[in-house]
């Protein structure tokens, strides 16, 4: 099943995560590439964030759609009133007996209750409809962005995995180099003690040994760093991983037509498709701005009820209304025209972004195809270099024994051999990583690609000594991204 051909229709929404998880459900006996890829897809924090972002964009569509559905509101109040009134007549002022004849006093204490129910239904609202359409286009774009995140995680895991194996093989070569030059140094000391060679040759051997020791220390550090990169991606620790077999096939990408890979990238690369979907998002944004010039029409119905226990008023009041209302924007201060211009420039920007991504992808695919093709020849050449340097070392040693070569020649031949071994390891892993990167850029990094590479592993475990800790679970707690948040919590 190929994961590179994404469709934005609902039946095709499950992405690389779901398919890879289903395909890798069977537990492996050792930490191979499939096992570690599954761990990364389940535990990587950046991917978990991308999945949540995708769900957020989906929810935004439902938010926009709510404006097209009926809206019902209810409001009410209960009020206690204290009323006191005192009024007097000016005509009664100034007369003795009748001074209070024009004064009226009214006191009242009462409660009022009111209730209002209102319902509205949009009949025509172009702005809201365009908001829904834009949200749907954003979901289409997010499908590709999430797929790109998943594929990038897969290639990062594969690169980290093979960087560990690369560093391990280089370390093995440096250890062998250190041992070999160490023996040469010991032999030189013994020969110096019996007077067969000068002290300068001992110093030459010592300098070469010190350099080989420095190379070994650097290789150990590179291995530790490479291992920590894998731990960061997966949130897991691994005491051992499977090695890459010597029988791994080294062949040109199939098909061997570079234009085929370019065409596939333009049709399937999720970054290209995401930028293309971004054009549609911006195009709808222009229509959304233009919709601000159109009228809105809605139907409404409301019911009002009011009651009072006042002594001056008895009974209750009710009223009901049903009708249609319209709102026509006549002048908005120029904001609508400005929004249209803004959306037009955003559309233009998204079109340039797409063109930039298209060109970048084409360049990357062409470069990776060339690199993979060169890797095929380089691996063969590096392998032959080991044979040649081993023969040269044997000849140099033979010449040293008969006195035609000096110890510097032997030390250089030793270093050349182990450099050739390290370079051969580098070339093999460059080929694997570049081949997977080519498939990623072409949008063809799928389950079959991972399983095909995983089949090249030998099943032989490479063990690592993990750092000691007073709290064995502290590392796992630090790397654990935790349970997903509960919606609505």
CSV table of C-alpha atoms in Angstrom, one decimal:
chain,number,residue,atom,x,y,z
A,1,UNK,CA,0.0,0.0,0.0
A,2,UNK,CA,1.5,3.3,-1.0
A,3,UNK,CA,1.3,6.3,1.3
A,4,UNK,CA,2.5,8.9,-1.1
A,5,UNK,CA,-0.7,9.5,-2.9
A,6,UNK,CA,-2.8,11.5,-0.5
A,7,UNK,CA,-6.4,12.5,-1.3
A,8,UNK,CA,-8.3,15.1,0.7
A,9,UNK,CA,-11.6,13.3,0.5
A,10,UNK,CA,-12.9,11.8,3.8
A,11,UNK,CA,-12.3,8.1,3.0
A,12,UNK,CA,-8.6,8.9,2.5
A,13,UNK,CA,-8.0,11.0,5.6
A,14,UNK,CA,-6.0,8.3,7.5
A,15,UNK,CA,-2.4,9.2,7.0
A,16,UNK,CA,1.0,7.6,7.4
A,17,UNK,CA,0.8,7.3,11.1
A,18,UNK,CA,-2.3,5.0,11.1
A,19,UNK,CA,-1.0,2.9,8.3
A,20,UNK,CA,2.5,2.5,9.7
A,21,UNK,CA,1.2,1.7,13.1
A,22,UNK,CA,-1.1,-1.0,11.7
A,23,UNK,CA,1.7,-2.4,9.6
A,24,UNK,CA,4.2,-2.5,12.4
A,25,UNK,CA,1.8,-3.9,15.0
A,26,UNK,CA,3.7,-7.2,15.2
A,27,UNK,CA,6.4,-6.8,17.9
A,28,UNK,CA,10.0,-7.4,16.8
A,29,UNK,CA,12.5,-9.4,18.7
A,30,UNK,CA,15.1,-6.7,18.6
A,31,UNK,CA,15.2,-2.9,18.1
A,32,UNK,CA,15.2,-2.8,14.3
A,33,UNK,CA,14.2,0.0,12.0
A,34,UNK,CA,10.6,-0.9,11.9
A,35,UNK,CA,10.3,-1.1,15.7
A,36,UNK,CA,12.0,2.2,16.3
A,37,UNK,CA,9.9,3.9,13.6
A,38,UNK,CA,6.8,2.7,15.3
A,39,UNK,CA,8.1,4.0,18.6
A,40,UNK,CA,8.7,7.4,17.0
A,41,UNK,CA,5.2,7.6,15.5
A,42,UNK,CA,3.7,6.8,18.8
A,43,UNK,CA,5.9,9.0,21.1
A,44,UNK,CA,7.3,11.9,19.1
A,45,UNK,CA,6.2,15.2,20.6
A,46,UNK,CA,6.4,17.2,17.5
A,47,UNK,CA,4.2,14.8,15.6
A,48,UNK,CA,1.7,14.7,18.5
A,49,UNK,CA,1.6,18.5,18.2
A,50,UNK,CA,1.0,18.3,14.5
A,51,UNK,CA,-1.9,15.8,15.0
A,52,UNK,CA,-3.5,18.2,17.5
A,53,UNK,CA,-3.1,21.1,15.1
A,54,UNK,CA,-4.9,19.0,12.5
A,55,UNK,CA,-7.8,18.3,14.9
A,56,UNK,CA,-7.9,22.0,15.7
A,57,UNK,CA,-8.3,23.0,12.0
A,58,UNK,CA,-11.0,20.4,11.7
A,59,UNK,CA,-12.8,21.9,14.7
A,60,UNK,CA,-12.5,25.4,13.1
A,61,UNK,CA,-14.7,24.3,10.2
A,62,UNK,CA,-17.5,23.3,12.7
A,63,UNK,CA,-17.1,26.7,14.3
A,64,UNK,CA,-17.6,28.5,11.0
A,65,UNK,CA,-20.5,26.1,10.0
A,66,UNK,CA,-22.4,27.0,13.2
A,67,UNK,CA,-23.1,30.5,11.8
A,68,UNK,CA,-25.3,28.8,9.1
A,69,UNK,CA,-27.4,26.8,11.6
A,70,UNK,CA,-30.3,28.1,13.8
A,71,UNK,CA,-29.4,30.3,16.7
A,72,UNK,CA,-31.7,30.1,19.8
A,73,UNK,CA,-31.2,32.4,22.8
A,74,UNK,CA,-33.2,32.8,26.0
A,75,UNK,CA,-33.0,35.6,28.6
A,76,UNK,CA,-34.9,36.3,31.7
A,77,UNK,CA,-34.9,38.5,34.8
A,78,UNK,CA,-36.5,38.6,38.3
A,79,UNK,CA,-36.5,42.0,40.0
A,80,UNK,CA,-37.7,43.3,43.3
A,81,UNK,CA,-38.8,46.9,43.2
A,82,UNK,CA,-39.2,49.5,46.0
A,83,UNK,CA,-41.1,52.6,44.8
A,84,UNK,CA,-41.8,55.9,46.7
A,85,UNK,CA,-43.4,59.0,45.1
A,86,UNK,CA,-44.1,62.4,46.6
A,87,UNK,CA,-45.5,65.2,44.5
A,88,UNK,CA,-47.0,68.6,45.4
A,89,UNK,CA,-49.1,71.3,43.6
A,90,UNK,CA,-47.6,74.8,43.4
A,91,UNK,CA,-51.1,76.4,43.6
A,92,UNK,CA,-51.6,75.2,47.1
A,93,UNK,CA,-48.5,76.9,48.5
A,94,UNK,CA,-48.9,80.0,50.7
A,95,UNK,CA,-52.3,79.3,52.2
A,96,UNK,CA,-52.4,78.3,55.7
A,97,UNK,CA,-55.0,75.6,56.0
A,98,UNK,CA,-54.7,74.3,52.5
A,99,UNK,CA,-50.9,74.0,52.4
A,100,UNK,CA,-50.9,70.2,51.9
A,101,UNK,CA,-54.0,70.1,49.7
A,102,UNK,CA,-52.0,69.4,46.5
A,103,UNK,CA,-49.6,66.8,47.9
A,104,UNK,CA,-49.9,63.1,46.8
A,105,UNK,CA,-48.0,60.2,48.3
A,106,UNK,CA,-47.7,56.7,46.7
A,107,UNK,CA,-45.6,53.8,48.1
A,108,UNK,CA,-45.3,50.4,46.4
A,109,UNK,CA,-43.2,47.3,46.9
A,110,UNK,CA,-43.5,44.7,44.1
A,111,UNK,CA,-41.7,42.0,42.0
A,112,UNK,CA,-41.4,41.7,38.2
A,113,UNK,CA,-40.5,38.7,36.1
A,114,UNK,CA,-39.7,38.7,32.4
A,115,UNK,CA,-38.7,36.1,29.9
A,116,UNK,CA,-37.5,36.5,26.3
A,117,UNK,CA,-37.0,33.7,23.7
A,118,UNK,CA,-35.4,34.5,20.4
A,119,UNK,CA,-34.6,32.3,17.4
A,120,UNK,CA,-32.8,33.3,14.2
A,121,UNK,CA,-31.9,31.4,11.0
A,122,UNK,CA,-29.5,32.7,8.4
A,123,UNK,CA,-31.2,32.7,5.0
A,124,UNK,CA,-28.4,34.3,3.0
A,125,UNK,CA,-25.0,35.1,4.5
A,126,UNK,CA,-22.2,34.9,1.9
A,127,UNK,CA,-19.5,35.8,4.5
A,128,UNK,CA,-20.3,32.8,6.7
A,129,UNK,CA,-20.5,30.4,3.7
A,130,UNK,CA,-17.1,31.6,2.5
A,131,UNK,CA,-15.7,31.1,6.0
A,132,UNK,CA,-16.9,27.5,5.9
A,133,UNK,CA,-15.4,27.0,2.5
A,134,UNK,CA,-12.1,28.4,3.6
A,135,UNK,CA,-12.0,26.2,6.7
A,136,UNK,CA,-12.5,23.2,4.4
A,137,UNK,CA,-9.7,24.2,2.2
A,138,UNK,CA,-7.5,24.7,5.3
A,139,UNK,CA,-8.3,21.1,6.3
A,140,UNK,CA,-7.2,20.0,2.8
A,141,UNK,CA,-3.9,21.8,3.3
A,142,UNK,CA,-3.5,20.4,6.8
A,143,UNK,CA,-3.8,16.9,5.5
A,144,UNK,CA,-0.7,17.4,3.5
A,145,UNK,CA,1.2,19.3,6.2
A,146,UNK,CA,0.5,16.4,8.6
A,147,UNK,CA,1.7,13.9,6.1
A,148,UNK,CA,4.8,15.9,5.5
A,149,UNK,CA,5.5,16.0,9.2
A,150,UNK,CA,5.0,12.2,9.5
A,151,UNK,CA,7.3,11.5,6.5
A,152,UNK,CA,10.0,13.9,7.9
A,153,UNK,CA,9.9,12.0,11.2
A,154,UNK,CA,10.3,8.7,9.4
A,155,UNK,CA,13.3,10.0,7.4
A,156,UNK,CA,14.8,11.6,10.6
A,157,UNK,CA,14.5,8.3,12.5
A,158,UNK,CA,16.1,6.3,9.6
A,159,UNK,CA,18.9,8.9,9.4
A,160,UNK,CA,19.5,8.7,13.1
A,161,UNK,CA,19.3,4.9,13.1
A,162,UNK,CA,21.9,4.6,10.3
A,163,UNK,CA,24.0,7.4,11.8
A,164,UNK,CA,24.4,5.1,14.9
A,165,UNK,CA,25.4,2.2,12.7
A,166,UNK,CA,27.8,4.5,10.8
A,167,UNK,CA,29.4,5.8,14.0
A,168,UNK,CA,29.6,2.2,15.3
A,169,UNK,CA,31.5,0.9,12.3
A,170,UNK,CA,33.8,4.0,12.3
A,171,UNK,CA,34.5,3.4,16.0
A,172,UNK,CA,35.3,-0.3,15.3
A,173,UNK,CA,37.7,0.8,12.6
A,174,UNK,CA,39.3,3.3,14.9
A,175,UNK,CA,39.6,0.8,17.7
A,176,UNK,CA,41.3,-1.7,15.3
A,177,UNK,CA,43.6,1.1,14.1
A,178,UNK,CA,44.5,2.0,17.7
A,179,UNK,CA,45.3,-1.6,18.5
A,180,UNK,CA,47.3,-2.2,15.3
A,181,UNK,CA,49.4,1.0,15.8
A,182,UNK,CA,49.7,0.2,19.5
A,183,UNK,CA,51.3,-3.1,18.5
A,184,UNK,CA,53.6,-1.3,16.1
A,185,UNK,CA,54.6,1.1,18.9
A,186,UNK,CA,55.4,-1.8,21.2
A,187,UNK,CA,57.4,-3.5,18.5
A,188,UNK,CA,59.3,-0.3,17.8
A,189,UNK,CA,60.2,0.0,21.5
A,190,UNK,CA,61.5,-3.5,21.6
A,191,UNK,CA,63.6,-2.9,18.5
A,192,UNK,CA,65.0,0.3,19.9
A,193,UNK,CA,66.0,-1.4,23.2
A,194,UNK,CA,68.1,-3.9,21.3
A,195,UNK,CA,69.6,-1.2,19.1
A,196,UNK,CA,67.9,-2.1,15.8
A,197,UNK,CA,66.2,1.3,15.2
A,198,UNK,CA,66.7,4.9,16.2
A,199,UNK,CA,64.7,6.7,18.8
A,200,UNK,CA,63.1,8.8,16.0
A,201,UNK,CA,61.2,5.8,14.7
A,202,UNK,CA,59.8,5.2,18.2
A,203,UNK,CA,58.6,8.8,18.4
A,204,UNK,CA,57.0,8.5,15.0
A,205,UNK,CA,55.2,5.4,16.2
A,206,UNK,CA,54.1,7.2,19.4
A,207,UNK,CA,52.8,10.2,17.5
A,208,UNK,CA,50.8,7.9,15.2
A,209,UNK,CA,49.5,6.0,18.2
A,210,UNK,CA,48.4,9.3,19.9
A,211,UNK,CA,46.6,10.4,16.8
A,212,UNK,CA,44.8,7.0,16.5
A,213,UNK,CA,43.8,7.3,20.1
A,214,UNK,CA,42.3,10.8,19.5
A,215,UNK,CA,40.4,9.4,16.5
A,216,UNK,CA,39.0,6.7,18.7
A,217,UNK,CA,37.8,9.1,21.3
A,218,UNK,CA,36.2,11.3,18.7
A,219,UNK,CA,34.4,8.2,17.3
A,220,UNK,CA,33.1,7.3,20.7
A,221,UNK,CA,31.7,10.7,21.2
A,222,UNK,CA,30.0,10.7,17.7
A,223,UNK,CA,28.4,7.4,18.6
A,224,UNK,CA,27.0,8.7,21.9
A,225,UNK,CA,25.7,11.8,20.2
A,226,UNK,CA,24.0,9.8,17.4
A,227,UNK,CA,22.3,7.6,19.9
A,228,UNK,CA,20.9,10.5,21.8
A,229,UNK,CA,19.4,11.9,18.6
A,230,UNK,CA,17.5,8.7,18.2
A,231,UNK,CA,16.3,8.8,21.8
A,232,UNK,CA,15.1,12.4,21.3
A,233,UNK,CA,13.0,11.4,18.3
A,234,UNK,CA,11.4,8.3,19.9
A,235,UNK,CA,11.3,9.1,23.6
A,236,UNK,CA,12.8,5.6,24.2
A,237,UNK,CA,16.2,4.1,25.1
A,238,UNK,CA,17.6,1.2,23.2
A,239,UNK,CA,20.3,-1.1,24.6
A,240,UNK,CA,20.9,-2.6,21.2
A,241,UNK,CA,19.9,-2.2,17.6
A,242,UNK,CA,20.3,-4.4,14.5
A,243,UNK,CA,23.3,-4.0,12.2
A,244,UNK,CA,23.2,-3.6,8.5
A,245,UNK,CA,24.2,-6.7,6.5
A,246,UNK,CA,27.2,-6.8,4.1
A,247,UNK,CA,24.9,-8.3,1.5
A,248,UNK,CA,22.8,-5.2,1.2
A,249,UNK,CA,22.1,-4.5,-2.5
A,250,UNK,CA,23.7,-1.4,-3.9
A,251,UNK,CA,21.8,-0.4,-7.1
A,252,UNK,CA,20.5,2.6,-8.9
A,253,UNK,CA,17.1,3.9,-8.0
A,254,UNK,CA,14.3,2.1,-9.9
A,255,UNK,CA,13.2,3.4,-12.3
A,256,UNK,CA,16.5,4.7,-13.4
A,257,UNK,CA,15.0,7.7,-15.2
A,258,UNK,CA,15.6,10.9,-13.2
A,259,UNK,CA,12.6,12.6,-14.8
A,260,UNK,CA,10.3,10.0,-13.4
A,261,UNK,CA,11.4,10.9,-9.9
A,262,UNK,CA,10.8,14.6,-10.6
A,263,UNK,CA,7.3,13.9,-12.0
A,264,UNK,CA,6.5,11.9,-8.9
A,265,UNK,CA,7.6,14.6,-6.6
A,266,UNK,CA,5.4,17.2,-8.3
A,267,UNK,CA,2.4,14.9,-8.0
A,268,UNK,CA,3.0,13.4,-4.6
A,269,UNK,CA,5.3,15.4,-2.5
A,270,UNK,CA,3.2,16.6,0.5
A,271,UNK,CA,5.0,19.9,0.8
A,272,UNK,CA,4.3,20.8,-2.8
A,273,UNK,CA,0.7,19.7,-2.4
A,274,UNK,CA,0.3,21.7,0.8
A,275,UNK,CA,1.5,24.8,-0.9
A,276,UNK,CA,-0.8,24.1,-3.8
A,277,UNK,CA,-3.7,23.8,-1.3
A,278,UNK,CA,-2.6,27.0,0.3
A,279,UNK,CA,-3.4,28.8,-3.0
A,280,UNK,CA,-7.0,27.6,-2.7
A,281,UNK,CA,-7.1,28.8,0.9
A,282,UNK,CA,-6.0,32.3,-0.2
A,283,UNK,CA,-8.3,32.3,-3.3
A,284,UNK,CA,-11.3,31.6,-1.0
A,285,UNK,CA,-10.0,34.4,1.3
A,286,UNK,CA,-10.4,36.9,-1.6
A,287,UNK,CA,-14.0,35.7,-2.1
A,288,UNK,CA,-14.6,36.0,1.6
A,289,UNK,CA,-13.5,39.6,1.5
A,290,UNK,CA,-15.7,40.3,-1.5
A,291,UNK,CA,-18.7,38.7,0.3
A,292,UNK,CA,-18.5,41.6,2.7
A,293,UNK,CA,-20.3,43.8,0.1
A,294,UNK,CA,-23.3,41.5,-0.1
A,295,UNK,CA,-26.4,41.8,2.0
A,296,UNK,CA,-27.4,39.3,4.8
A,297,UNK,CA,-30.9,38.0,5.3
A,298,UNK,CA,-32.2,36.1,8.3
A,299,UNK,CA,-35.5,34.9,9.6
A,300,UNK,CA,-36.3,35.6,13.2
A,301,UNK,CA,-38.9,34.8,15.8
A,302,UNK,CA,-39.2,36.0,19.4
A,303,UNK,CA,-41.5,35.7,22.4
A,304,UNK,CA,-41.6,38.0,25.4
A,305,UNK,CA,-43.4,37.5,28.7
A,306,UNK,CA,-43.6,40.0,31.6
A,307,UNK,CA,-45.5,39.7,34.9
A,308,UNK,CA,-45.7,42.0,38.0
A,309,UNK,CA,-47.4,41.8,41.4
A,310,UNK,CA,-47.7,45.5,41.7
A,311,UNK,CA,-50.9,46.8,43.4
A,312,UNK,CA,-51.2,49.4,40.7
A,313,UNK,CA,-50.9,47.0,37.8
A,314,UNK,CA,-52.4,43.5,37.5
A,315,UNK,CA,-51.9,40.7,35.0
A,316,UNK,CA,-49.1,40.0,32.6
A,317,UNK,CA,-47.9,41.1,29.2
A,318,UNK,CA,-46.9,38.8,26.3
A,319,UNK,CA,-45.8,39.5,22.8
A,320,UNK,CA,-44.6,37.5,19.8
A,321,UNK,CA,-42.9,38.3,16.5
A,322,UNK,CA,-42.1,36.4,13.4
A,323,UNK,CA,-40.3,38.0,10.4
A,324,UNK,CA,-37.4,38.4,8.1
A,325,UNK,CA,-34.7,41.0,8.5
A,326,UNK,CA,-32.0,42.2,6.0
A,327,UNK,CA,-28.8,44.1,6.4
A,328,UNK,CA,-27.3,45.9,3.4
A,329,UNK,CA,-23.7,47.3,3.9
A,330,UNK,CA,-23.7,50.6,2.1
A,331,UNK,CA,-20.4,52.1,3.3
A,332,UNK,CA,-17.9,50.5,5.7
A,333,UNK,CA,-15.2,53.2,5.7
A,334,UNK,CA,-13.2,51.4,2.9
A,335,UNK,CA,-12.4,48.4,5.1
A,336,UNK,CA,-14.1,46.0,2.6
A,337,UNK,CA,-12.1,47.2,-0.3
A,338,UNK,CA,-8.9,47.1,1.8
A,339,UNK,CA,-9.7,43.5,2.8
A,340,UNK,CA,-10.1,42.6,-0.9
A,341,UNK,CA,-6.7,44.1,-1.7
A,342,UNK,CA,-5.2,42.3,1.3
A,343,UNK,CA,-6.6,39.0,0.2
A,344,UNK,CA,-5.4,39.5,-3.3
A,345,UNK,CA,-1.8,40.1,-2.1
A,346,UNK,CA,-2.0,37.0,0.1
A,347,UNK,CA,-3.1,35.0,-2.9
A,348,UNK,CA,-0.2,36.3,-4.9
A,349,UNK,CA,2.1,35.4,-2.0
A,350,UNK,CA,0.8,31.9,-1.8
A,351,UNK,CA,1.3,31.4,-5.5
A,352,UNK,CA,5.0,32.5,-5.2
A,353,UNK,CA,5.3,30.1,-2.2
A,354,UNK,CA,4.1,27.3,-4.3
A,355,UNK,CA,6.4,28.1,-7.1
A,356,UNK,CA,9.3,28.3,-4.7
A,357,UNK,CA,8.5,25.0,-3.1
A,358,UNK,CA,8.1,23.4,-6.6
A,359,UNK,CA,11.5,24.6,-7.7
A,360,UNK,CA,13.1,23.5,-4.4
A,361,UNK,CA,11.6,20.1,-4.6
A,362,UNK,CA,12.8,19.6,-8.2
A,363,UNK,CA,16.3,20.7,-7.3
A,364,UNK,CA,16.4,18.3,-4.2
A,365,UNK,CA,15.1,15.4,-6.2
A,366,UNK,CA,17.6,15.9,-9.0
A,367,UNK,CA,20.4,16.3,-6.5
A,368,UNK,CA,19.4,13.3,-4.4
A,369,UNK,CA,19.1,11.1,-7.6
A,370,UNK,CA,22.6,12.2,-8.6
A,371,UNK,CA,24.0,11.5,-5.1
A,372,UNK,CA,22.4,8.0,-5.0
A,373,UNK,CA,23.9,7.3,-8.4
A,374,UNK,CA,27.3,8.5,-7.2
A,375,UNK,CA,26.9,6.5,-4.0
A,376,UNK,CA,26.6,3.3,-6.0
A,377,UNK,CA,29.9,3.9,-7.7
A,378,UNK,CA,31.5,5.2,-4.5
A,379,UNK,CA,30.6,2.2,-2.4
A,380,UNK,CA,32.2,-0.1,-5.0
A,381,UNK,CA,35.3,2.2,-5.2
A,382,UNK,CA,35.6,2.3,-1.4
A,383,UNK,CA,35.3,-1.4,-1.1
A,384,UNK,CA,38.1,-1.9,-3.7
A,385,UNK,CA,40.2,0.7,-1.8
A,386,UNK,CA,40.1,-1.6,1.3
A,387,UNK,CA,41.5,-4.4,-0.8
A,388,UNK,CA,44.2,-2.2,-2.3
A,389,UNK,CA,45.2,-0.6,1.0
A,390,UNK,CA,45.4,-4.0,2.7
A,391,UNK,CA,47.7,-5.2,0.0
A,392,UNK,CA,49.8,-2.1,0.2
A,393,UNK,CA,50.1,-2.5,4.0
A,394,UNK,CA,51.3,-6.1,3.6
A,395,UNK,CA,53.8,-5.0,1.0
A,396,UNK,CA,55.0,-2.1,3.2
A,397,UNK,CA,55.4,-4.4,6.2
A,398,UNK,CA,57.4,-6.9,4.1
A,399,UNK,CA,59.6,-4.0,2.8
A,400,UNK,CA,60.1,-2.8,6.4
A,401,UNK,CA,61.3,-6.3,7.5
A,402,UNK,CA,63.9,-6.3,4.8
A,403,UNK,CA,64.9,-2.7,5.4
A,404,UNK,CA,63.6,-1.1,2.2
A,405,UNK,CA,60.8,0.8,4.0
A,406,UNK,CA,60.8,2.7,7.3
A,407,UNK,CA,58.4,2.7,10.1
A,408,UNK,CA,56.7,5.9,8.9
A,409,UNK,CA,55.7,4.1,5.7
A,410,UNK,CA,54.2,1.3,7.8
A,411,UNK,CA,52.3,3.7,10.0
A,412,UNK,CA,50.9,5.6,7.0
A,413,UNK,CA,49.8,2.3,5.4
A,414,UNK,CA,48.1,1.3,8.7
A,415,UNK,CA,46.2,4.6,8.8
A,416,UNK,CA,45.3,4.4,5.1
A,417,UNK,CA,43.8,1.0,5.6
A,418,UNK,CA,41.6,1.9,8.5
A,419,UNK,CA,40.6,5.2,6.9
A,420,UNK,CA,39.5,3.2,3.9
A,421,UNK,CA,37.4,0.9,6.1
A,422,UNK,CA,35.8,4.0,7.8
A,423,UNK,CA,35.2,5.6,4.4
A,424,UNK,CA,33.5,2.4,3.1
A,425,UNK,CA,31.1,2.5,6.1
A,426,UNK,CA,30.4,6.1,5.4
A,427,UNK,CA,29.6,5.4,1.7
A,428,UNK,CA,27.2,2.5,2.5
A,429,UNK,CA,25.2,4.6,5.0
A,430,UNK,CA,25.2,7.6,2.7
A,431,UNK,CA,23.6,5.4,0.0
A,432,UNK,CA,20.9,4.1,2.3
A,433,UNK,CA,20.0,7.6,3.7
A,434,UNK,CA,20.1,9.3,0.4
A,435,UNK,CA,17.9,6.6,-1.2
A,436,UNK,CA,15.3,7.1,1.5
A,437,UNK,CA,15.6,10.8,1.2
A,438,UNK,CA,15.0,10.5,-2.6
A,439,UNK,CA,11.8,8.6,-1.9
A,440,UNK,CA,10.7,11.1,0.6
A,441,UNK,CA,11.2,14.1,-1.8
A,442,UNK,CA,9.4,12.1,-4.5
A,443,UNK,CA,6.5,11.4,-2.1
A,444,UNK,CA,7.2,7.7,-2.1
A,445,UNK,CA,8.4,7.1,1.4
A,446,UNK,CA,5.9,4.5,2.5
A,447,UNK,CA,5.7,1.3,4.5
A,448,UNK,CA,7.2,-0.8,1.7
A,449,UNK,CA,10.3,1.4,1.6
A,450,UNK,CA,10.9,1.1,5.4
A,451,UNK,CA,10.3,-2.7,5.4
A,452,UNK,CA,12.6,-3.1,2.3
A,453,UNK,CA,15.4,-1.4,4.1
A,454,UNK,CA,14.6,-3.2,7.4
A,455,UNK,CA,15.1,-6.5,5.5
A,456,UNK,CA,18.7,-5.5,4.9
A,457,UNK,CA,19.4,-5.7,8.6
A,458,UNK,CA,21.1,-8.9,9.7
A,459,UNK,CA,19.4,-9.5,13.0
A,460,UNK,CA,22.8,-9.2,14.7
A,461,UNK,CA,22.5,-6.8,17.7
A,462,UNK,CA,24.9,-4.0,18.3
A,463,UNK,CA,25.0,-3.4,22.1
A,464,UNK,CA,25.6,-0.2,23.8
A,465,UNK,CA,26.5,0.5,27.4
A,466,UNK,CA,24.0,3.0,28.8
A,467,UNK,CA,25.0,5.6,31.4
A,468,UNK,CA,24.3,4.6,34.9
A,469,UNK,CA,21.7,6.5,36.9
A,470,UNK,CA,20.6,6.6,40.5
A,471,UNK,CA,17.0,6.8,39.3
A,472,UNK,CA,16.5,4.2,36.6
A,473,UNK,CA,13.1,5.7,35.6
A,474,UNK,CA,14.2,9.3,35.6
A,475,UNK,CA,15.1,9.3,31.9
A,476,UNK,CA,11.8,7.7,30.8
A,477,UNK,CA,9.9,10.2,32.8
A,478,UNK,CA,11.8,13.1,31.2
A,479,UNK,CA,11.2,11.7,27.6
A,480,UNK,CA,7.6,10.7,28.1
A,481,UNK,CA,5.3,13.2,26.3
A,482,UNK,CA,2.4,12.0,28.6
A,483,UNK,CA,-1.1,11.1,27.8
A,484,UNK,CA,-3.0,13.2,25.2
A,485,UNK,CA,-5.1,16.0,26.7
A,486,UNK,CA,-8.7,15.2,27.2
A,487,UNK,CA,-10.9,17.3,24.8
A,488,UNK,CA,-12.9,19.8,26.8
A,489,UNK,CA,-10.9,19.4,29.9
